[in-house]
Amino acid sequence: PAVHHLLPPATDWELPVKILRKLLKKVPSRLEEEAVIEATFLWKDTDMDHFFGKAIHLDEWVNYLMPIKRGLQRFFRSDDIDNLILEWQRSRLIQRCMQDIYTHTHVNMDMVFSYTIRCLEDQEIPLERLRQILFLSCRMILSDHSIRTHSSIRENLIRLLVDRPYPAFEEILQVGVSEGLLNIDNETVKVIPETYHKNYHFHRVRLKHKLRVCANELEPLDRATSILRKVCGYKVDELKAQIHLRLIEEETAEYRVDRIKSAFQDLEEGDDEHALIFLEGPKGGPGVVLCHDLLHSPQQMESLAEILHSKGYSVICPRLKGHGTGPKDLAAVTFEEWHYSFERAYALLKLRCPEVTFCGMGAGALLAIISAAQKTASIPIFAIQPAFRLRNPDLMLIEPLTRLGKVLSKLGFPRERLEFSQVPQELDTTGYHKIYYSTLKEWKKLRDHSRKELGKLRAPLQLVQLEKDPFLDRPDADWILSKSGSELKKLDSLPLEPEELSTGEGLQSLSKLLLPFLGEVLPATP
């Protein structure tokens, strides 16, 4: 089994030991270890994966010894011969069992972290580099399908790269610190040799040095340990290059799959018109995440991205999941997947730029608000027409129409017409002539979530209101500014429609607002 929570919190260890001390005058160290490690699993939150391998048939271990037994029966008692045979095979059988157990182990974050520390124990490890090593190692382990993996290295790994807490990592790091094995100073992790290299009795090591136990559990998995040794040996630039490659490959593969599934089958092979845009500026310079609106693609922000790039910024325009293909693809996507697309773009840019600003339009602005609010670092936001309200009244009918459609479907009536609404003619240029109610429902979740996160903002915030937006109602700018926790916040208005921001005078008007904002919060050298 793979155990994610190796031990419950220290305050909970005492209960089983107290019970034993009431029953026994002296508690043996082995019994104490078993009580603390095993008994608490019965009532604490424990995350374990089990895999049952092939049965070991004992016949194959003893049948070939039967002729020997018959030959010895004239000299020894039958019981003595049986005991001799069992003792003879006991150690071999134990080794076979342990080999099967360890080769079927589910690799978890505790193991990956502990083995990484073992590989780098003689170094001072910046926390950012440690997170990058863990991310790349876990991704490479996951790509090797011969290795069984635990959910702690499968879910939301992107958090390791985007300045967000990753519980599995934080927990095992805290275990190392609380046991006196690791020290964290100035965002750097360092092994404490006096305690880390101290030897403990077999029945005390799980209580005193859990990092060693976790690393030892991974040791028999040669494919996993070779990956970790390889990644730990990368220099800083090599490590970032490998992560960049994996994230770009993931983005490219995702877009390719979306296009294959798309209702638009007339796209030419190799057409990447709506793919992610990444314009790299000077290394170490500032960067900007430019995010498009609902029903659009990175192409919406391309002209603005080129202006920023010419001014010395690295710019990335993510393609939100489900966009750039067809409306039916978008109908099956959740707002959490849009958020992941945004976070992945930020991770790519962060590998190159130590300082980053978020800029988004409509739904992209809402994602910028959510993402910035979840970071410990201060990330300025330039929000264009945050999409808090729609003119289309169909939004109010999402829930009843969805329920009605399900009822009609069960009765055998077609429900397709109750699944979508026609998009206003002004937006026909996006290729989305209809929008599914499931998409509007996810947009509503995105809007509600961003409202909750507004109060967490502390970095500078600038809002831009478009007075001629045919699709979105006038944003409640005063409400947004009042709820934001930012000390520096500003509102500007432009007498434009969204489509006018991509070219001509509209683009120039927008850039005249954005460039001064970036000049204040994140100046660049062209």
Protein backbone atom coordinates (compact mmCIF):
# COMPACT_ATOMS: atom_id res chain seq x y z
CA PRO A 1 0.00 0.00 0.00
CA ALA A 2 1.01 3.61 -0.55
CA VAL A 3 0.45 5.76 2.54
CA HIS A 4 0.27 9.49 1.90
CA HIS A 5 -0.09 10.62 5.52
CA LEU A 6 2.81 8.76 7.07
CA LEU A 7 1.82 9.88 10.55
CA PRO A 8 -1.03 11.82 12.10
CA PRO A 9 -0.25 15.18 13.74
CA ALA A 10 2.13 14.92 16.70
CA THR A 11 -0.57 15.88 19.19
CA ASP A 12 -2.50 12.70 18.28
CA TRP A 13 0.36 10.28 18.84
CA GLU A 14 -0.08 10.20 22.62
CA LEU A 15 -3.51 8.55 22.80
CA PRO A 16 -2.56 4.97 21.80
CA VAL A 17 0.60 5.13 23.92
CA LYS A 18 -1.36 6.39 26.94
CA ILE A 19 -3.76 3.46 26.60
CA LEU A 20 -0.86 1.00 26.50
CA ARG A 21 0.82 2.58 29.53
CA LYS A 22 -2.37 2.09 31.52
CA LEU A 23 -2.43 -1.58 30.57
CA LEU A 24 1.31 -2.29 30.80
CA LYS A 25 3.94 -1.09 33.24
CA LYS A 26 6.57 -0.84 30.53
CA VAL A 27 5.83 -0.36 26.83
CA PRO A 28 8.44 -2.03 24.54
CA SER A 29 9.78 0.25 21.80
CA ARG A 30 8.47 -2.09 19.09
CA LEU A 31 4.96 -2.05 20.54
CA GLU A 32 5.07 1.73 20.95
CA GLU A 33 6.03 2.16 17.31
CA GLU A 34 3.23 -0.14 16.15
CA ALA A 35 0.70 1.72 18.31
CA VAL A 36 1.73 5.14 17.04
CA ILE A 37 2.14 4.24 13.38
CA GLU A 38 -0.55 1.64 12.80
CA ALA A 39 -3.28 2.10 15.41
CA THR A 40 -3.90 5.75 14.61
CA PHE A 41 -4.77 4.80 11.01
CA LEU A 42 -7.96 3.31 12.38
CA TRP A 43 -9.47 6.65 13.38
CA LYS A 44 -7.46 9.35 11.58
CA ASP A 45 -7.80 10.55 7.98
CA THR A 46 -5.52 8.20 6.09
CA ASP A 47 -5.03 8.10 2.32
CA MET A 48 -3.91 4.68 1.12
CA ASP A 49 -3.86 2.92 -2.24
CA HIS A 50 -3.94 -0.89 -2.36
CA PHE A 51 -2.95 -3.16 -5.21
CA PHE A 52 -3.37 -6.93 -5.01
CA GLY A 53 -0.78 -8.72 -7.11
CA LYS A 54 -0.72 -12.33 -8.25
CA ALA A 55 -0.98 -14.92 -5.50
CA ILE A 56 2.19 -16.75 -4.44
CA HIS A 57 1.39 -20.47 -4.49
CA LEU A 58 3.32 -22.32 -1.80
CA ASP A 59 3.23 -25.58 -3.76
CA GLU A 60 6.03 -24.38 -6.00
CA TRP A 61 8.15 -23.73 -2.92
CA VAL A 62 7.78 -27.12 -1.27
CA ASN A 63 6.73 -29.74 -3.86
CA TYR A 64 10.21 -30.27 -5.21
CA LEU A 65 11.40 -30.97 -1.65
CA MET A 66 9.02 -33.89 -1.13
CA PRO A 67 11.41 -36.53 -2.54
CA ILE A 68 14.04 -35.31 -0.09
CA LYS A 69 11.50 -35.60 2.74
CA ARG A 70 10.69 -39.17 1.83
CA GLY A 71 14.37 -40.06 1.77
CA LEU A 72 14.93 -38.58 5.24
CA GLN A 73 11.89 -40.15 6.89
CA ARG A 74 13.87 -43.26 7.89
CA PHE A 75 16.28 -41.09 9.90
CA PHE A 76 14.13 -38.23 11.30
CA ARG A 77 10.65 -37.66 12.56
CA SER A 78 8.16 -36.23 10.02
CA ASP A 79 7.59 -33.07 12.12
CA ASP A 80 11.31 -32.36 12.28
CA ILE A 81 11.63 -32.72 8.51
CA ASP A 82 8.69 -30.34 7.93
CA ASN A 83 10.23 -27.76 10.22
CA LEU A 84 13.55 -28.10 8.41
CA ILE A 85 11.90 -27.55 5.03
CA LEU A 86 9.93 -24.52 6.29
CA GLU A 87 13.03 -22.95 7.82
CA TRP A 88 14.99 -23.61 4.64
CA GLN A 89 12.44 -21.73 2.50
CA ARG A 90 11.35 -19.11 5.02
CA SER A 91 13.95 -16.43 4.23
CA ARG A 92 13.59 -16.92 0.47
CA LEU A 93 9.80 -16.62 0.69
CA ILE A 94 10.04 -13.47 2.80
CA GLN A 95 12.39 -11.89 0.27
CA ARG A 96 10.00 -12.81 -2.56
CA CYS A 97 7.02 -11.31 -0.68
CA MET A 98 8.86 -8.10 0.14
CA GLN A 99 10.05 -7.77 -3.46
CA ASP A 100 6.47 -8.06 -4.73
CA ILE A 101 5.21 -5.58 -2.16
CA TYR A 102 7.80 -2.92 -2.96
CA THR A 103 7.58 -3.31 -6.73
CA HIS A 104 3.81 -2.71 -6.45
CA THR A 105 4.21 0.34 -4.22
CA HIS A 106 2.26 3.43 -5.27
CA VAL A 107 4.75 6.30 -5.48
CA ASN A 108 3.54 9.29 -3.47
CA MET A 109 4.78 12.81 -2.69
CA ASP A 110 6.30 11.71 0.63
CA MET A 111 8.59 9.31 -1.23
CA VAL A 112 9.50 11.69 -4.05
CA PHE A 113 10.27 14.52 -1.62
CA SER A 114 12.31 12.33 0.74
CA TYR A 115 14.39 10.79 -2.05
CA THR A 116 15.00 14.25 -3.54
CA ILE A 117 16.34 15.44 -0.18
CA ARG A 118 18.58 12.36 -0.06
CA CYS A 119 19.98 13.20 -3.51
CA LEU A 120 20.58 16.87 -2.59
CA GLU A 121 21.42 16.55 1.10
CA ASP A 122 24.78 18.28 0.73
CA GLN A 123 23.26 21.38 -0.92
CA GLU A 124 21.26 24.39 0.11
CA ILE A 125 18.09 24.07 -1.96
CA PRO A 126 16.03 27.16 -2.85
CA LEU A 127 12.35 26.38 -2.28
CA GLU A 128 11.50 27.41 -5.84
CA ARG A 129 14.06 24.99 -7.27
CA LEU A 130 12.82 22.22 -4.96
CA ARG A 131 9.27 22.75 -6.20
CA GLN A 132 10.47 22.65 -9.82
CA ILE A 133 12.40 19.41 -9.21
CA LEU A 134 9.36 17.79 -7.63
CA PHE A 135 7.09 18.95 -10.46
CA LEU A 136 9.34 17.61 -13.23
CA SER A 137 10.11 14.38 -11.36
CA CYS A 138 6.43 13.66 -10.77
CA ARG A 139 5.57 14.42 -14.40
CA MET A 140 8.28 12.05 -15.63
CA ILE A 141 7.23 9.33 -13.19
CA LEU A 142 3.62 9.71 -14.34
CA SER A 143 4.70 9.32 -17.97
CA ASP A 144 6.26 5.93 -17.13
CA HIS A 145 3.19 3.71 -17.02
CA SER A 146 5.11 0.85 -15.43
CA ILE A 147 5.23 2.85 -12.17
CA ARG A 148 2.17 2.88 -9.95
CA THR A 149 1.36 6.35 -8.62
CA HIS A 150 -0.65 7.85 -5.79
CA SER A 151 -3.06 10.77 -6.21
CA SER A 152 -0.69 13.06 -4.26
CA ILE A 153 1.55 13.31 -7.36
CA ARG A 154 -1.26 13.33 -9.92
CA GLU A 155 -3.61 16.13 -8.90
CA ASN A 156 -2.98 19.87 -9.42
CA LEU A 157 0.79 19.52 -9.78
CA ILE A 158 0.83 22.92 -11.50
CA ARG A 159 0.48 24.46 -8.02
CA LEU A 160 4.15 23.65 -7.41
CA LEU A 161 5.12 26.14 -10.14
CA VAL A 162 2.66 28.98 -9.60
CA ASP A 163 3.18 30.12 -6.02
CA ARG A 164 0.21 28.23 -4.59
CA PRO A 165 0.15 25.80 -1.65
CA TYR A 166 0.42 22.12 -2.57
CA PRO A 167 -0.80 20.27 0.56
CA ALA A 168 1.09 17.02 -0.03
CA PHE A 169 4.36 18.95 -0.40
CA GLU A 170 3.70 21.31 2.51
CA GLU A 171 2.88 18.41 4.85
CA ILE A 172 6.01 16.35 4.24
CA LEU A 173 8.18 19.49 4.32
CA GLN A 174 6.71 20.33 7.72
CA VAL A 175 7.41 16.78 8.91
CA GLY A 176 11.10 17.25 8.07
CA VAL A 177 11.23 20.60 9.86
CA SER A 178 9.32 19.45 12.96
CA GLU A 179 11.60 16.42 13.36
CA GLY A 180 14.68 18.63 13.21
CA LEU A 181 15.89 17.07 9.95
CA LEU A 182 15.50 20.18 7.79
CA ASN A 183 15.85 23.91 8.28
CA ILE A 184 14.14 26.60 6.19
CA ASP A 185 15.86 29.97 6.13
CA ASN A 186 15.33 32.77 3.62
CA GLU A 187 13.28 30.54 1.26
CA THR A 188 16.07 27.93 1.27
CA VAL A 189 15.91 24.34 2.55
CA LYS A 190 18.98 22.87 4.19
CA VAL A 191 19.61 19.46 5.76
CA ILE A 192 20.68 19.49 9.43
CA PRO A 193 23.50 16.87 9.37
CA GLU A 194 23.49 16.14 13.12
CA THR A 195 19.95 14.78 13.06
CA TYR A 196 19.60 13.76 9.41
CA HIS A 197 22.56 11.32 9.54
CA LYS A 198 21.82 10.02 13.03
CA ASN A 199 21.20 6.28 13.20
CA TYR A 200 18.17 4.93 15.03
CA HIS A 201 17.14 1.48 16.19
CA PHE A 202 14.93 -0.36 13.70
CA HIS A 203 11.85 0.13 15.87
CA ARG A 204 12.48 3.86 16.39
CA VAL A 205 13.37 5.05 12.91
CA ARG A 206 9.73 5.47 11.77
CA LEU A 207 9.15 7.71 14.79
CA LYS A 208 12.34 9.76 14.52
CA HIS A 209 13.36 9.85 10.84
CA LYS A 210 10.36 9.50 8.55
CA LEU A 211 12.23 11.01 5.58
CA ARG A 212 14.68 8.12 5.64
CA VAL A 213 11.83 5.60 5.81
CA CYS A 214 10.04 7.18 2.84
CA ALA A 215 13.24 7.33 0.78
CA ASN A 216 13.96 3.68 1.57
CA GLU A 217 10.46 2.70 0.42
CA LEU A 218 11.23 4.17 -2.99
CA GLU A 219 14.71 2.62 -3.27
CA PRO A 220 13.56 -0.72 -4.79
CA LEU A 221 11.79 1.10 -7.66
CA ASP A 222 14.79 1.57 -9.93
CA ARG A 223 12.88 3.37 -12.70
CA ALA A 224 11.55 5.97 -10.27
CA THR A 225 14.85 6.54 -8.46
CA SER A 226 16.78 6.88 -11.73
CA ILE A 227 14.33 9.63 -12.80
CA LEU A 228 14.85 11.47 -9.51
CA ARG A 229 18.64 11.23 -9.69
CA LYS A 230 18.56 12.53 -13.26
CA VAL A 231 16.31 15.50 -12.44
CA CYS A 232 18.28 16.39 -9.30
CA GLY A 233 21.41 16.53 -11.46
CA TYR A 234 19.99 19.19 -13.80
CA LYS A 235 21.44 22.68 -13.57
CA VAL A 236 19.00 25.56 -13.07
CA ASP A 237 18.66 26.42 -16.77
CA GLU A 238 18.37 22.75 -17.78
CA LEU A 239 15.64 22.20 -15.20
CA LYS A 240 13.62 25.16 -16.44
CA ALA A 241 14.10 24.13 -20.07
CA GLN A 242 12.77 20.64 -19.34
CA ILE A 243 9.72 22.01 -17.51
CA HIS A 244 9.08 24.48 -20.34
CA LEU A 245 9.24 21.65 -22.86
CA ARG A 246 6.75 19.52 -20.93
CA LEU A 247 4.26 22.35 -20.46
CA ILE A 248 4.41 23.34 -24.13
CA GLU A 249 3.97 19.69 -25.17
CA GLU A 250 0.94 19.43 -22.90
CA GLU A 251 -0.60 22.61 -24.31
CA THR A 252 0.07 21.53 -27.91
CA ALA A 253 -1.36 18.05 -27.36
CA GLU A 254 -4.44 19.49 -25.67
CA TYR A 255 -5.13 21.83 -28.57
CA ARG A 256 -4.62 19.01 -31.08
CA VAL A 257 -7.11 16.79 -29.25
CA ASP A 258 -9.62 19.64 -28.99
CA ARG A 259 -9.37 20.24 -32.72
CA ILE A 260 -9.90 16.55 -33.47
CA LYS A 261 -13.00 16.48 -31.29
CA SER A 262 -14.21 19.79 -32.65
CA ALA A 263 -17.36 20.23 -34.70
CA PHE A 264 -15.22 22.36 -37.05
CA GLN A 265 -13.68 19.61 -39.15
CA ASP A 266 -12.79 21.93 -42.00
CA LEU A 267 -9.66 23.27 -40.29
CA GLU A 268 -6.56 22.47 -42.31
CA GLU A 269 -3.95 20.16 -40.84
CA GLY A 270 -1.33 22.18 -38.99
CA ASP A 271 -3.60 25.22 -38.65
CA ASP A 272 -2.59 26.76 -35.33
CA GLU A 273 -4.41 30.06 -35.80
CA HIS A 274 -5.96 29.86 -32.33
CA ALA A 275 -3.04 28.27 -30.45
CA LEU A 276 -1.21 29.75 -27.48
CA ILE A 277 0.96 32.79 -28.31
CA PHE A 278 4.33 33.16 -26.55
CA LEU A 279 6.53 36.14 -27.45
CA GLU A 280 9.77 35.93 -25.49
CA GLY A 281 11.46 39.16 -24.46
CA PRO A 282 14.82 39.68 -22.73
CA LYS A 283 15.65 36.89 -20.30
CA GLY A 284 15.07 38.02 -16.73
CA GLY A 285 12.88 40.90 -17.88
CA PRO A 286 9.23 41.45 -16.89
CA GLY A 287 6.38 39.43 -18.36
CA VAL A 288 2.67 39.84 -19.03
CA VAL A 289 -0.06 37.19 -19.16
CA LEU A 290 -2.68 38.41 -21.68
CA CYS A 291 -5.88 36.39 -21.47
CA HIS A 292 -8.73 36.46 -24.01
CA ASP A 293 -12.46 36.62 -23.32
CA LEU A 294 -15.14 33.96 -23.40
CA LEU A 295 -15.90 32.70 -26.97
CA HIS A 296 -12.58 34.10 -28.26
CA SER A 297 -9.03 32.77 -28.63
CA PRO A 298 -5.46 34.08 -28.14
CA GLN A 299 -5.81 35.77 -31.52
CA GLN A 300 -8.00 38.39 -29.79
CA MET A 301 -4.95 39.61 -27.83
CA GLU A 302 -2.28 39.10 -30.52
CA SER A 303 -1.96 42.74 -31.69
CA LEU A 304 -1.71 44.02 -28.13
CA ALA A 305 0.85 41.30 -27.34
CA GLU A 306 3.04 42.46 -30.23
CA ILE A 307 2.98 46.05 -28.95
CA LEU A 308 4.03 44.94 -25.46
CA HIS A 309 6.73 42.68 -26.90
CA SER A 310 8.17 45.60 -28.87
CA LYS A 311 8.45 47.50 -25.57
CA GLY A 312 10.61 44.82 -23.98
CA TYR A 313 8.08 42.52 -22.33
CA SER A 314 7.76 38.75 -22.58
CA VAL A 315 4.10 38.09 -23.37
CA ILE A 316 2.05 34.92 -23.26
CA CYS A 317 -1.55 34.63 -24.44
CA PRO A 318 -3.06 31.35 -23.17
CA ARG A 319 -5.75 29.45 -25.01
CA LEU A 320 -8.43 28.70 -22.46
CA LYS A 321 -9.52 25.08 -22.63
CA GLY A 322 -12.28 24.48 -25.19
CA HIS A 323 -11.73 27.76 -27.06
CA GLY A 324 -10.50 28.21 -30.61
CA THR A 325 -12.38 25.19 -31.96
CA GLY A 326 -16.18 25.01 -31.69
CA PRO A 327 -19.06 25.75 -29.30
CA LYS A 328 -19.79 22.09 -28.56
CA ASP A 329 -16.22 21.60 -27.30
CA LEU A 330 -16.69 24.55 -24.99
CA ALA A 331 -19.93 23.06 -23.65
CA ALA A 332 -18.03 20.23 -21.97
CA VAL A 333 -15.39 22.39 -20.24
CA THR A 334 -15.42 23.58 -16.61
CA PHE A 335 -14.21 26.91 -15.29
CA GLU A 336 -11.56 24.99 -13.29
CA GLU A 337 -10.08 23.89 -16.64
CA TRP A 338 -10.02 27.53 -17.82
CA HIS A 339 -8.23 28.38 -14.60
CA TYR A 340 -5.70 25.61 -15.21
CA SER A 341 -5.01 26.98 -18.71
CA PHE A 342 -4.34 30.40 -17.19
CA GLU A 343 -2.10 28.97 -14.45
CA ARG A 344 -0.11 26.91 -16.97
CA ALA A 345 0.57 30.06 -18.99
CA TYR A 346 1.71 31.83 -15.84
CA ALA A 347 4.00 28.90 -15.01
CA LEU A 348 5.57 29.08 -18.48
CA LEU A 349 6.15 32.82 -18.18
CA LYS A 350 7.45 32.56 -14.60
CA LEU A 351 10.24 30.23 -15.78
CA ARG A 352 11.61 33.16 -17.76
CA CYS A 353 10.39 36.27 -15.91
CA PRO A 354 10.87 36.88 -12.17
CA GLU A 355 8.14 39.57 -12.24
CA VAL A 356 4.78 39.19 -13.97
CA THR A 357 1.61 41.22 -14.52
CA PHE A 358 -1.84 39.82 -15.35
CA CYS A 359 -4.01 41.38 -18.03
CA GLY A 360 -7.32 39.95 -19.17
CA MET A 361 -10.49 40.82 -21.02
CA GLY A 362 -13.95 39.75 -19.84
CA ALA A 363 -13.69 36.19 -18.53
CA GLY A 364 -9.92 36.51 -18.86
CA ALA A 365 -10.04 39.42 -16.41
CA LEU A 366 -11.97 37.26 -13.93
CA LEU A 367 -9.34 34.54 -14.22
CA ALA A 368 -6.63 37.14 -13.63
CA ILE A 369 -8.40 38.25 -10.44
CA ILE A 370 -8.74 34.68 -9.15
CA SER A 371 -5.18 33.71 -9.98
CA ALA A 372 -3.62 36.86 -8.47
CA ALA A 373 -5.69 36.51 -5.30
CA GLN A 374 -4.36 32.98 -4.74
CA LYS A 375 -0.70 33.99 -4.89
CA THR A 376 1.51 35.03 -1.99
CA ALA A 377 3.45 37.27 -4.39
CA SER A 378 1.99 40.63 -5.37
CA ILE A 379 0.81 40.52 -9.00
CA PRO A 380 -0.67 43.72 -10.53
CA ILE A 381 -3.85 43.35 -12.60
CA PHE A 382 -5.08 45.23 -15.66
CA ALA A 383 -8.71 44.12 -16.04
CA ILE A 384 -10.63 44.99 -19.23
CA GLN A 385 -14.41 44.81 -18.87
CA PRO A 386 -14.62 42.19 -16.08
CA ALA A 387 -17.63 40.08 -17.09
CA PHE A 388 -19.85 40.29 -14.03
CA ARG A 389 -23.12 40.81 -15.91
CA LEU A 390 -24.64 39.82 -19.26
CA ARG A 391 -27.26 41.68 -21.25
CA ASN A 392 -28.64 38.36 -22.50
CA PRO A 393 -31.57 37.40 -20.20
CA ASP A 394 -31.05 33.72 -20.99
CA LEU A 395 -28.56 33.63 -18.11
CA MET A 396 -31.48 33.69 -15.69
CA LEU A 397 -32.98 30.65 -17.43
CA ILE A 398 -29.91 28.39 -17.21
CA GLU A 399 -31.11 26.23 -14.33
CA PRO A 400 -34.79 25.82 -15.34
CA LEU A 401 -33.97 25.16 -19.01
CA THR A 402 -31.29 22.64 -18.09
CA ARG A 403 -33.72 20.76 -15.84
CA LEU A 404 -36.48 20.92 -18.46
CA GLY A 405 -34.10 19.54 -21.07
CA LYS A 406 -33.24 16.56 -18.85
CA VAL A 407 -36.94 15.83 -18.29
CA LEU A 408 -37.70 16.00 -22.02
CA SER A 409 -34.72 13.78 -22.77
CA LYS A 410 -36.06 11.12 -20.39
CA LEU A 411 -39.46 11.34 -22.09
CA GLY A 412 -37.87 10.79 -25.50
CA PHE A 413 -38.19 14.35 -26.83
CA PRO A 414 -35.23 16.13 -28.48
CA ARG A 415 -33.57 18.54 -26.10
CA GLU A 416 -30.86 20.14 -28.24
CA ARG A 417 -32.70 23.44 -28.74
CA LEU A 418 -32.96 23.81 -24.98
CA GLU A 419 -29.20 23.43 -24.57
CA PHE A 420 -27.97 26.64 -26.18
CA SER A 421 -28.75 30.25 -27.01
CA GLN A 422 -27.89 32.21 -30.15
CA VAL A 423 -24.96 34.58 -29.80
CA PRO A 424 -25.66 38.22 -30.81
CA GLN A 425 -24.75 38.98 -34.41
CA GLU A 426 -22.01 41.36 -33.25
CA LEU A 427 -19.95 38.38 -32.09
CA ASP A 428 -20.30 36.27 -35.23
CA THR A 429 -16.66 37.00 -36.09
CA THR A 430 -15.57 34.65 -33.29
CA GLY A 431 -17.09 31.60 -34.99
CA TYR A 432 -19.37 30.97 -32.02
CA HIS A 433 -22.89 31.45 -33.35
CA LYS A 434 -24.36 29.81 -30.29
CA ILE A 435 -23.42 29.40 -26.66
CA TYR A 436 -24.44 26.38 -24.62
CA TYR A 437 -26.14 26.88 -21.29
CA SER A 438 -23.54 24.61 -19.70
CA THR A 439 -20.90 27.17 -20.78
CA LEU A 440 -22.93 30.02 -19.28
CA LYS A 441 -23.28 27.99 -16.10
CA GLU A 442 -19.50 27.63 -15.85
CA TRP A 443 -19.07 31.33 -16.60
CA LYS A 444 -21.47 32.08 -13.73
CA LYS A 445 -19.33 29.91 -11.41
CA LEU A 446 -16.25 31.78 -12.60
CA ARG A 447 -17.93 35.11 -11.91
CA ASP A 448 -19.09 34.04 -8.42
CA HIS A 449 -15.65 32.70 -7.54
CA SER A 450 -13.89 35.88 -8.67
CA ARG A 451 -16.29 37.95 -6.56
CA LYS A 452 -15.24 35.98 -3.48
CA GLU A 453 -11.55 36.45 -4.28
CA LEU A 454 -11.69 40.23 -4.85
CA GLY A 455 -11.06 41.04 -1.21
CA LYS A 456 -7.76 39.13 -1.24
CA LEU A 457 -6.19 41.40 -3.86
CA ARG A 458 -3.38 43.61 -2.54
CA ALA A 459 -1.49 44.53 -5.71
CA PRO A 460 -2.32 47.53 -7.97
CA LEU A 461 -5.56 47.12 -9.93
CA GLN A 462 -6.69 49.07 -12.99
CA LEU A 463 -10.13 48.54 -14.52
CA VAL A 464 -11.07 49.49 -18.07
CA GLN A 465 -14.76 49.86 -18.88
CA LEU A 466 -16.04 49.58 -22.46
CA GLU A 467 -19.11 51.75 -22.88
CA LYS A 468 -20.36 50.13 -26.13
CA ASP A 469 -20.17 46.47 -25.24
CA PRO A 470 -23.19 44.78 -26.92
CA PHE A 471 -22.86 41.54 -24.98
CA LEU A 472 -21.91 42.57 -21.46
CA ASP A 473 -23.83 44.91 -19.23
CA ARG A 474 -22.08 47.86 -17.60
CA PRO A 475 -19.78 46.36 -14.95
CA ASP A 476 -20.40 47.50 -11.42
CA ALA A 477 -17.02 49.22 -11.36
CA ASP A 478 -17.61 51.02 -8.08
CA TRP A 479 -18.54 47.74 -6.43
CA ILE A 480 -15.42 46.02 -7.81
CA LEU A 481 -13.16 48.81 -6.61
CA SER A 482 -14.78 48.95 -3.17
CA LYS A 483 -14.49 45.18 -2.64
CA SER A 484 -10.90 44.95 -3.87
CA GLY A 485 -8.24 44.92 -1.16
CA SER A 486 -5.83 46.81 -3.43
CA GLU A 487 -4.61 50.13 -2.12
CA LEU A 488 -3.75 51.37 -5.63
CA LYS A 489 -6.81 51.06 -7.86
CA LYS A 490 -8.07 53.04 -10.80
CA LEU A 491 -10.95 53.07 -13.30
CA ASP A 492 -10.81 54.23 -16.93
CA SER A 493 -13.52 54.22 -19.61
CA LEU A 494 -13.26 53.81 -23.37
CA PRO A 495 -16.18 54.60 -25.75
CA LEU A 496 -15.52 51.37 -27.69
CA GLU A 497 -16.83 47.90 -28.45
CA PRO A 498 -14.68 44.83 -27.64
CA GLU A 499 -13.96 44.10 -31.31
CA GLU A 500 -12.47 47.59 -31.75
CA LEU A 501 -9.69 46.85 -29.25
CA SER A 502 -7.85 44.50 -31.61
CA THR A 503 -7.06 47.00 -34.39
CA GLY A 504 -6.71 50.66 -35.29
CA GLU A 505 -7.61 53.47 -32.95
CA GLY A 506 -9.17 51.12 -30.39
CA LEU A 507 -5.92 49.21 -30.03
CA GLN A 508 -3.97 52.45 -29.68
CA SER A 509 -6.39 53.75 -27.04
CA LEU A 510 -6.07 50.55 -25.02
CA SER A 511 -2.27 50.49 -25.28
CA LYS A 512 -2.14 54.13 -24.08
CA LEU A 513 -3.77 52.96 -20.86
CA LEU A 514 -1.90 49.68 -20.46
CA LEU A 515 1.65 50.88 -21.15
CA PRO A 516 1.65 53.62 -18.47
CA PHE A 517 0.18 51.12 -15.99
CA LEU A 518 2.96 48.63 -16.76
CA GLY A 519 5.51 51.45 -16.64
CA GLU A 520 4.51 52.13 -13.05
CA VAL A 521 4.19 48.60 -11.73
CA LEU A 522 6.62 46.69 -13.96
CA PRO A 523 8.91 48.85 -16.13
CA ALA A 524 10.75 47.16 -19.00
CA THR A 525 13.79 47.98 -21.10
CA PRO A 526 13.03 47.73 -24.86
